[in-house]
Tab-separated table of C-alpha atoms in Angstrom:
chain	number	residue	atom	x	y	z
A	176	MET	CA	200.672	155.390	116.426
A	177	MET	CA	199.144	155.119	119.899
A	178	PRO	CA	200.850	152.924	122.459
A	179	GLY	CA	199.085	149.555	122.696
A	180	ILE	CA	197.978	149.630	119.031
A	181	ASP	CA	200.403	148.204	116.547
A	182	HIS	CA	198.225	148.471	113.428
A	183	HIS	CA	196.047	150.983	111.616
A	184	ALA	CA	192.271	150.613	111.468
A	185	SER	CA	190.886	148.294	108.789
A	186	ASP	CA	188.571	149.615	106.082
A	187	ALA	CA	185.655	147.824	107.777
A	188	ALA	CA	186.447	149.500	111.113
A	189	LEU	CA	186.621	152.891	109.408
A	190	ILE	CA	183.196	152.351	107.819
A	191	ARG	CA	181.770	151.515	111.240
A	192	LEU	CA	183.178	154.794	112.545
A	193	VAL	CA	181.873	156.740	109.531
A	194	ASP	CA	178.418	155.227	110.126
A	195	GLU	CA	178.641	156.088	113.831
A	196	GLU	CA	178.004	152.505	114.801
A	197	PRO	CA	178.488	151.619	118.503
A	198	VAL	CA	182.234	151.595	119.179
A	199	ARG	CA	183.404	148.102	120.010
A	200	ASP	CA	187.093	148.872	120.305
A	201	GLU	CA	187.715	152.057	122.284
A	202	GLN	CA	191.471	151.765	121.833
A	203	LEU	CA	191.150	151.616	118.048
A	204	ALA	CA	188.743	154.571	117.984
A	205	ALA	CA	191.212	156.584	120.061
A	206	HIS	CA	193.983	155.602	117.665
A	207	VAL	CA	192.035	156.758	114.602
A	208	ALA	CA	191.314	160.096	116.264
A	209	THR	CA	195.042	160.815	116.666
A	210	CYS	CA	196.646	158.945	113.746
A	211	ALA	CA	197.113	161.178	110.707
A	212	ALA	CA	197.102	158.256	108.264
A	213	CYS	CA	193.910	156.760	109.685
A	214	THR	CA	192.186	160.157	109.846
A	215	GLN	CA	193.033	160.723	106.195
A	216	ARG	CA	191.666	157.287	105.249
A	217	MET	CA	188.528	157.934	107.254
A	218	ASP	CA	188.000	161.257	105.459
A	219	GLU	CA	188.464	159.413	102.185
A	220	ALA	CA	185.924	156.756	103.257
A	221	ARG	CA	183.470	159.521	104.157
A	222	ARG	CA	183.988	161.255	100.775
A	223	ARG	CA	183.567	157.939	98.954
A	224	SER	CA	180.390	157.272	100.895
A	225	HIS	CA	178.936	160.667	99.909
A	226	ALA	CA	179.970	160.173	96.273
A	227	VAL	CA	178.244	156.776	96.113
A	228	ALA	CA	175.085	158.188	97.718
A	229	SER	CA	174.967	161.021	95.141
A	230	PHE	CA	175.679	158.599	92.294
A	231	LEU	CA	172.769	156.353	93.342
A	232	SER	CA	170.259	159.105	94.047
A	233	ALA	CA	170.990	160.843	90.724
A	234	ALA	CA	169.290	157.919	88.953
A	235	ASP	CA	166.191	157.890	91.199
A	236	GLU	CA	162.868	159.220	90.023
A	237	PRO	CA	160.409	160.777	92.481
A	238	TYR	CA	158.095	158.338	94.267
A	239	ASP	CA	154.726	158.207	92.520
A	240	ALA	CA	152.218	157.608	95.344
A	241	ALA	CA	149.245	157.557	92.924
A	242	ARG	CA	150.706	154.523	91.184
A	243	PHE	CA	150.516	152.500	94.393
A	244	ARG	CA	147.180	153.728	95.737
A	245	ALA	CA	145.309	150.689	94.397
A	246	THR	CA	147.890	148.331	95.929
A	247	ARG	CA	147.566	150.099	99.275
A	248	ASP	CA	143.767	149.870	99.192
A	249	ALA	CA	143.823	146.206	98.167
A	250	LEU	CA	146.212	145.412	101.023
A	251	ARG	CA	143.882	147.120	103.484
A	252	VAL	CA	140.937	145.046	102.207
A	253	ARG	CA	143.041	141.940	102.495
A	254	GLN	CA	144.064	142.771	106.045
A	255	VAL	CA	140.445	143.259	107.065
A	256	ALA	CA	139.555	139.908	105.466
A	257	ALA	CA	142.482	138.223	107.180
A	258	ARG	CA	141.343	139.572	110.525
A	259	ARG	CA	137.762	138.566	109.975
A	260	TRP	CA	138.024	134.950	108.929
A	261	TRP	CA	138.448	133.670	112.449
A	262	LYS	CA	135.638	135.870	113.697
A	263	ARG	CA	133.099	134.253	111.381
A	264	PRO	CA	130.379	132.286	113.178
A	265	ALA	CA	131.182	129.082	111.255
A	266	TRP	CA	134.803	129.221	112.424
A	267	GLN	CA	133.756	130.108	115.947
A	268	ALA	CA	131.307	127.214	115.967
A	269	ALA	CA	134.001	124.882	114.659
A	270	ALA	CA	136.467	126.123	117.279
A	271	GLY	CA	133.850	125.702	119.989
A	272	VAL	CA	133.060	122.177	118.811
A	273	ALA	CA	136.768	121.316	118.704
A	274	LEU	CA	137.235	122.593	122.253
A	275	PHE	CA	134.092	120.821	123.434
A	276	THR	CA	135.213	117.576	121.794
A	277	GLY	CA	138.624	117.820	123.392
A	278	LEU	CA	137.170	118.439	126.837
A	279	ALA	CA	134.624	115.680	126.440
A	280	ALA	CA	137.065	113.049	125.228
A	281	ALA	CA	137.678	111.746	128.730
A	282	SER	CA	134.222	112.390	130.086
A	283	PRO	CA	131.844	109.659	131.240
A	284	VAL	CA	128.997	111.450	129.459
A	285	ARG	CA	130.652	111.056	126.058
A	286	SER	CA	127.554	109.756	124.270
A	287	TRP	CA	125.493	112.675	125.519
A	288	VAL	CA	128.212	115.089	124.339
A	289	ALA	CA	128.349	113.367	120.944
A	290	ARG	CA	124.605	113.872	120.512
A	291	GLN	CA	124.947	117.554	121.405
A	292	ILE	CA	127.822	117.958	118.923
A	293	ASP	CA	125.739	116.367	116.174
A	294	ARG	CA	122.985	118.791	116.956
A	295	LEU	CA	125.371	121.780	117.000
A	296	THR	CA	127.235	120.975	113.806
A	297	THR	CA	124.107	120.524	111.701
A	298	PRO	CA	122.320	123.839	112.094
A	299	SER	CA	118.684	123.706	111.138
A	300	VAL	CA	116.601	125.906	108.908
A	301	ILE	CA	112.950	125.901	109.860
A	302	ILE	CA	110.565	126.211	106.926
A	303	PRO	CA	106.959	126.911	107.900
A	304	ASP	CA	104.555	124.277	106.584
A	305	THR	CA	101.058	125.618	106.258
A	306	ALA	CA	99.545	122.156	105.747
A	307	ALA	CA	100.779	120.721	108.996
A	308	THR	CA	100.491	121.862	112.549
A	309	ALA	CA	104.132	121.046	113.363
A	310	PRO	CA	106.923	122.763	111.392
A	311	THR	CA	109.064	120.681	109.032
A	312	VAL	CA	112.720	120.786	110.021
A	313	LEU	CA	115.343	120.539	107.277
A	314	THR	CA	118.948	120.132	108.283
A	315	VAL	CA	121.351	122.177	106.155
A	316	PRO	CA	125.001	121.612	107.049
A	317	ILE	CA	127.141	124.741	106.677
A	318	PRO	CA	130.121	123.838	104.473
A	319	PRO	CA	133.540	125.093	105.614
A	320	VAL	CA	134.905	128.066	103.681
A	321	ALA	CA	138.499	129.211	103.267
A	322	GLY	CA	140.163	131.501	100.807
A	323	ILE	CA	142.935	133.819	99.832
A	324	GLY	CA	143.305	137.069	97.877
A	325	LEU	CA	146.075	138.671	95.892
A	326	PRO	CA	146.202	142.349	94.914
A	327	LEU	CA	146.894	142.877	91.219
A	328	PRO	CA	150.658	143.109	90.679
A	329	ALA	CA	152.190	145.992	88.718
A	330	SER	CA	152.252	143.840	85.595
A	331	ALA	CA	148.500	143.127	86.075
A	332	GLU	CA	149.231	139.546	84.994
A	333	VAL	CA	147.728	136.904	87.271
A	334	ALA	CA	147.318	133.148	87.329
A	335	VAL	CA	145.732	130.411	89.399
A	336	SER	CA	147.115	126.908	89.452
A	337	ILE	CA	145.327	123.924	90.932
A	338	ASP	CA	147.371	120.833	91.640
A	339	ASP	CA	146.984	117.483	93.362
A	340	ALA	CA	143.194	117.635	93.585
A	341	ARG	CA	142.008	114.593	95.522
A	342	GLY	CA	138.442	114.426	94.288
A	343	PRO	CA	136.030	115.981	91.793
A	344	VAL	CA	136.153	119.748	92.222
A	345	SER	CA	133.883	122.366	90.678
A	346	ILE	CA	135.466	125.613	89.616
A	347	ARG	CA	133.369	128.752	89.450
A	348	LEU	CA	134.992	131.602	87.501
A	349	ARG	CA	133.737	135.164	87.666
A	350	LEU	CA	134.976	138.546	86.460
A	351	THR	CA	134.753	141.271	89.099
A	352	ASP	CA	135.566	144.938	89.549
A	353	GLU	CA	137.621	144.185	92.669
A	354	PRO	CA	141.323	145.148	92.482
A	355	ALA	CA	142.392	141.709	93.695
A	356	LEU	CA	142.385	138.142	92.427
A	357	SER	CA	140.687	135.942	94.996
A	358	VAL	CA	139.988	132.247	95.449
A	359	ARG	CA	137.493	130.782	97.899
A	360	GLY	CA	137.299	127.091	98.674
A	361	VAL	CA	133.939	125.716	99.792
A	362	GLY	CA	133.335	122.263	101.235
A	363	GLY	CA	136.194	119.838	100.593
A	364	ALA	CA	138.094	122.544	98.731
A	365	ALA	CA	138.283	124.622	101.931
A	366	ASN	CA	140.846	122.173	103.271
A	367	ALA	CA	143.201	122.776	100.344
A	368	GLU	CA	146.523	124.523	100.820
A	369	PHE	CA	146.360	128.083	99.482
A	370	GLN	CA	149.580	129.884	98.594
A	371	THR	CA	150.424	133.177	96.925
A	372	ARG	CA	153.395	134.063	94.791
A	373	VAL	CA	153.953	137.209	92.789
A	374	GLY	CA	150.953	137.367	90.473
A	375	ALA	CA	149.771	133.857	91.213
A	376	ILE	CA	147.706	131.814	93.623
A	377	GLY	CA	148.379	128.114	94.012
A	378	ILE	CA	145.864	125.629	95.403
A	379	ARG	CA	147.036	122.190	96.361
A	380	GLY	CA	145.142	119.188	97.656
A	381	ALA	CA	141.506	120.282	97.143
A	382	ASN	CA	139.334	117.361	98.154
A	383	GLY	CA	135.999	117.839	96.395
A	384	GLY	CA	133.781	120.876	96.927
A	385	GLU	CA	133.995	124.065	94.928
A	386	LEU	CA	136.647	126.664	94.173
A	387	GLN	CA	135.252	130.128	93.481
A	388	ILE	CA	137.708	132.287	91.550
A	389	ASP	CA	137.121	136.016	91.183
A	390	VAL	CA	139.232	137.509	88.406
A	391	PRO	CA	139.658	141.313	88.319
A	392	ARG	CA	138.487	142.857	85.068
A	393	ALA	CA	141.548	145.091	85.297
A	394	ALA	CA	143.864	142.068	84.944
A	395	ARG	CA	145.897	142.300	81.755
A	396	SER	CA	146.024	138.529	81.608
A	397	PHE	CA	144.711	135.594	83.602
A	398	VAL	CA	145.474	131.908	83.228
A	399	LEU	CA	143.855	129.006	85.059
A	400	ARG	CA	145.948	125.860	85.088
A	401	VAL	CA	144.878	122.526	86.479
A	402	GLY	CA	147.655	119.989	86.899
A	403	GLY	CA	149.791	122.030	84.517
A	404	VAL	CA	147.090	122.092	81.812
A	405	THR	CA	145.617	125.440	80.804
A	406	TYR	CA	141.879	125.395	81.425
A	407	ALA	CA	140.964	129.021	80.887
A	408	VAL	CA	142.509	132.331	79.877
A	409	LYS	CA	141.330	135.919	79.996
A	410	GLU	CA	141.062	137.617	76.631
A	411	GLY	CA	140.169	141.276	76.848
A	412	LEU	CA	137.061	141.431	79.014
A	413	ARG	CA	136.125	137.774	78.524
A	414	ILE	CA	137.276	134.479	79.892
A	415	ARG	CA	137.846	131.819	77.267
A	416	VAL	CA	137.522	128.264	78.463
A	417	LEU	CA	139.727	125.734	76.724
A	418	MET	CA	138.252	122.599	78.283
A	419	ALA	CA	134.929	120.844	77.755
A	420	SER	CA	132.155	120.285	80.317
A	421	VAL	CA	131.321	123.888	81.002
A	422	ASP	CA	128.118	125.429	82.233
A	423	THR	CA	127.336	129.084	82.205
A	424	VAL	CA	125.450	130.481	85.165
A	425	GLY	CA	124.675	134.113	84.492
A	426	ALA	CA	128.005	135.921	84.356
A	427	GLU	CA	129.830	132.953	85.833
A	428	LEU	CA	131.491	129.954	84.289
A	429	LEU	CA	131.352	126.585	85.937
A	430	LEU	CA	134.017	123.997	85.175
A	431	SER	CA	134.590	120.655	86.735
A	432	ILE	CA	137.736	118.658	87.213
A	433	ASN	CA	137.869	115.020	88.084
A	434	PRO	CA	141.354	113.726	88.813
B	74	MET	CA	144.264	154.398	110.113
B	75	ASP	CA	144.732	150.657	109.665
B	76	ASP	CA	147.995	149.007	110.590
B	77	VAL	CA	148.857	148.010	107.055
B	78	THR	CA	147.992	151.445	105.678
B	79	ARG	CA	150.293	153.111	108.195
B	80	ILE	CA	153.096	150.640	107.574
B	81	PHE	CA	152.630	150.980	103.818
B	82	ASP	CA	152.831	154.783	103.956
B	83	GLU	CA	155.869	154.664	106.226
B	84	HIS	CA	157.927	152.049	104.457
B	85	HIS	CA	156.763	151.542	100.875
B	86	PRO	CA	158.541	154.563	99.319
B	87	SER	CA	161.858	153.567	100.863
B	88	LEU	CA	161.357	149.848	100.122
B	89	PHE	CA	160.413	150.544	96.513
B	90	ARG	CA	163.409	152.844	95.941
B	91	TYR	CA	165.694	150.213	97.468
B	92	LEU	CA	164.238	147.469	95.263
B	93	VAL	CA	164.432	149.531	92.069
B	94	ARG	CA	168.081	150.149	92.794
B	95	PHE	CA	168.607	146.523	93.772
B	96	CYS	CA	167.144	144.932	90.645
B	97	GLY	CA	167.006	147.823	88.167
B	98	ASP	CA	163.424	147.029	87.144
B	99	ALA	CA	160.497	149.067	88.480
B	100	ASP	CA	157.898	146.358	87.733
B	101	VAL	CA	159.876	143.645	89.489
B	102	ALA	CA	160.420	146.049	92.390
B	103	ALA	CA	156.702	146.891	92.631
B	104	ASP	CA	155.720	143.211	92.606
B	105	ALA	CA	158.312	142.255	95.210
B	106	ALA	CA	157.300	145.116	97.503
B	107	GLN	CA	153.663	144.106	97.202
B	108	GLU	CA	154.457	140.465	97.904
B	109	ALA	CA	156.375	141.483	101.029
B	110	PHE	CA	153.366	143.434	102.315
B	111	VAL	CA	151.022	140.520	101.542
B	112	ARG	CA	153.282	138.214	103.556
B	113	LEU	CA	153.399	140.783	106.351
B	114	ILE	CA	149.615	140.591	106.637
B	115	GLU	CA	149.652	136.796	106.628
B	116	ARG	CA	152.615	136.188	108.896
B	117	ARG	CA	153.530	139.199	110.976
B	118	PRO	CA	157.151	138.951	112.184
B	119	THR	CA	157.532	138.074	115.831
B	120	GLN	CA	161.144	139.242	116.056
B	121	GLY	CA	162.941	142.338	114.825
B	122	THR	CA	161.377	145.391	113.259
B	123	GLU	CA	158.725	145.259	110.550
B	124	ARG	CA	160.907	147.456	108.360
B	125	THR	CA	163.903	145.109	108.426
B	126	TRP	CA	161.597	142.140	107.889
B	127	LEU	CA	159.975	143.788	104.848
B	128	PHE	CA	163.342	144.558	103.256
B	129	LYS	CA	164.595	141.044	103.900
B	130	VAL	CA	161.497	139.359	102.471
B	131	ALA	CA	161.325	141.655	99.435
B	132	THR	CA	165.013	141.073	98.697
B	133	ASN	CA	164.422	137.326	98.808
B	134	VAL	CA	161.433	137.657	96.470
B	135	VAL	CA	163.571	139.523	93.926
B	136	LEU	CA	166.367	136.992	94.227
B	137	GLU	CA	163.934	134.072	93.838
B	138	GLN	CA	162.570	135.626	90.681
B	139	ALA	CA	166.018	136.399	89.388
B	140	ARG	CA	166.920	132.733	89.620
B	141	THR	CA	164.838	131.907	86.580
B	142	ALA	CA	166.798	132.356	83.391
B	143	THR	CA	164.382	134.706	81.678
B	144	ARG	CA	164.085	136.977	84.665
B	145	ARG	CA	167.853	136.974	85.088
B	146	ALA	CA	168.268	138.058	81.488
B	147	ARG	CA	165.764	140.845	82.024
B	148	LEU	CA	167.405	142.072	85.205
B	149	LEU	CA	170.860	142.170	83.745
B	150	ASP	CA	169.851	143.685	80.462
B	151	ALA	CA	171.096	147.216	80.670
B	152	GLY	CA	170.595	147.890	76.981
B	153	ASP	CA	166.997	149.000	77.315
B	154	PRO	CA	166.630	150.591	80.717
B	155	ARG	CA	163.110	151.201	81.977
B	156	ALA	CA	161.940	154.200	83.945
B	157	PRO	CA	162.104	153.109	87.570
B	158	MET	CA	159.472	155.431	88.981
B	159	GLY	CA	156.922	157.973	87.858
B	160	ASP	CA	156.436	159.323	84.394
B	161	ALA	CA	159.294	159.874	82.004
B	162	PRO	CA	160.601	163.427	81.972
B	163	PRO	CA	159.112	165.390	79.098
B	164	ASP	CA	162.426	166.853	77.897
B	165	PRO	CA	163.958	164.330	75.472
B	166	PHE	CA	167.522	165.382	76.365
B	167	GLU	CA	166.817	164.980	80.050
B	168	GLN	CA	165.146	161.655	79.250
B	169	VAL	CA	168.283	160.388	77.539
B	170	ALA	CA	170.492	161.710	80.355
B	171	ALA	CA	168.264	160.040	82.987
B	172	ALA	CA	168.380	156.751	81.076
B	173	GLU	CA	172.171	156.962	80.936
B	174	ARG	CA	172.368	157.621	84.677
B	175	ARG	CA	170.141	154.611	85.387
B	176	THR	CA	172.198	152.409	83.082
B	177	ALA	CA	175.402	153.497	84.798
B	178	VAL	CA	173.969	152.827	88.255
B	179	ASN	CA	172.495	149.455	87.216
B	180	GLU	CA	175.735	148.326	85.627
B	181	ALA	CA	177.776	149.385	88.623
B	182	LEU	CA	175.441	147.688	91.106
B	183	GLN	CA	175.370	144.445	89.129
B	184	LEU	CA	179.124	144.151	89.715
B	185	LEU	CA	178.483	143.630	93.416
B	186	SER	CA	177.516	140.321	94.975
B	187	ASP	CA	173.927	139.983	96.231
B	188	LYS	CA	175.095	140.427	99.822
B	189	GLU	CA	177.243	143.472	99.047
B	190	ARG	CA	174.418	145.063	97.078
B	191	THR	CA	171.870	144.367	99.833
B	192	ALA	CA	174.191	145.743	102.524
B	193	LEU	CA	175.099	148.864	100.581
B	194	LEU	CA	171.552	149.721	99.530
B	195	MET	CA	170.090	149.042	102.973
B	196	ARG	CA	172.765	151.337	104.427
B	197	GLU	CA	171.603	154.013	101.981
B	198	GLU	CA	168.099	153.607	103.424
B	199	GLY	CA	169.471	154.299	106.905
B	200	PHE	CA	169.629	150.811	108.390
B	201	ALA	CA	172.074	150.111	111.208
B	202	HIS	CA	174.756	147.464	110.698
B	203	ARG	CA	172.911	145.170	113.132
B	204	GLU	CA	169.756	145.310	110.988
B	205	ILE	CA	171.714	144.798	107.778
B	206	ALA	CA	173.380	141.770	109.356
B	207	GLU	CA	169.947	140.358	110.206
B	208	ALA	CA	168.689	140.812	106.644
B	209	VAL	CA	171.824	139.478	104.960
B	210	GLY	CA	172.290	136.625	107.402
B	211	THR	CA	175.734	137.509	108.662
B	212	THR	CA	177.427	139.004	111.718
B	213	THR	CA	177.441	142.713	112.498
B	214	ALA	CA	181.245	142.682	112.245
B	215	SER	CA	181.103	141.312	108.681
B	216	VAL	CA	178.772	144.084	107.540
B	217	GLY	CA	181.624	146.612	107.769
B	218	THR	CA	183.712	144.412	105.474
B	219	LEU	CA	180.839	144.005	102.984
B	220	LEU	CA	180.226	147.754	102.963
B	221	ALA	CA	183.878	148.719	102.599
B	222	ARG	CA	184.245	146.361	99.640
B	223	ALA	CA	181.011	147.508	98.006
B	224	LEU	CA	181.854	151.200	98.399
B	225	GLU	CA	185.320	150.677	97.018
B	226	ARG	CA	184.040	148.793	93.957
B	227	LEU	CA	181.248	151.239	93.301
B	228	ALA	CA	183.434	154.317	93.765
B	229	ARG	CA	185.668	153.058	90.969
B	230	ARG	CA	182.686	153.167	88.601
B	231	ILE	CA	181.592	156.690	89.427
B	232	PRO	CA	182.395	159.109	86.611
B	233	VAL	CA	184.842	161.685	87.907
B	234	ASP	CA	183.518	165.217	87.966
B	235	PRO	CA	185.843	167.462	85.825
B	236	GLU	CA	185.982	170.083	88.613
B	237	GLU	CA	186.917	167.432	91.145
B	238	ARG	CA	189.621	166.138	88.803
B	239	ALA	CA	191.036	169.653	88.421
B	240	ARG	CA	191.110	170.106	92.197
B	241	LYS	CA	193.002	166.817	92.604
B	242	VAL	CA	195.576	167.829	89.992
B	243	GLN	CA	196.209	171.123	91.838
């Protein structure tokens, strides 16, 4: 044993040396290099490490990149969407209004600012009126929009659950060829809390408005639950609605919930 | 190439292999890996490397799922092992042998604690002890202890090669 060291290296210290981790105890490292017992134990730790690596890799199958191509593509689409939402004009307008409001809060021209904000937040659509000389101006407020997407999991089983709705909410269900389940909240539903779990999207606290749910045709199963109650399920290439008060608009289904 | 595409190509094969070994179920592994990438897009880590973050998040996803009784039963069921990756080998004898190897590995890994298993399998993917410590939520010094214990337990379960046994006897 080296002078100054009165013990052999621990198993943990030997593993650190085998893994070539930064040496924290130079004296101990020097001891292991010259101590026959420690060197033998370190060789044994190295052999054990190789044996475990071989044991584990013997059960591995080759990575099948084709299997995950759809996941990779769906993630790319989702990333683009995630980058874009804040670039949308409605969000930019809202951000501008919020900034303007904040700056104007202490201003002596508050009433003038308030009038300008009213004008900005209710964009106008001008419809030509042939009968009159002056155009008729209709104000069409742009509802807020928010949403979330979820690439199909390996099991291809997906679900959407809606909880704690705070007002009447319309639900628009549609089958699509997209590889991802997606939910978009419009109006009061845009303020809901959107969350993803494996194979599921949860929406909490929708306050009126509309939830637009796009269900991939490729999904093996889909379940829509509202407050824990199953409202709709996917059967083959159809969506079966289990609740009343349903309208059909083309290829879409329109449900309504009223908490 | 997009960020996520590059990160996916770089880390998904390793993450998926790690998760298949960790939970013994290719479907659970695929879902957890996907969920980790979805969370990466939504909340990019501000500290540490993306790779460590992905492994940590995916491990937590698997553990969360495993906490439900049905999923736990599925994870621990070694009686009907599923092919972890790719298509099954066409040779029926090789298929049986591969299934036996997977069962042996799954059974051996299930003997380890979650932390030991995470540390050992992350080490196999080339992580440094500092990164393993970050993912497991422990100190770098403790990682050596976790690894030594895991290797020792696992080594006991490895079938001894007849040639190796003969060499030891000599």
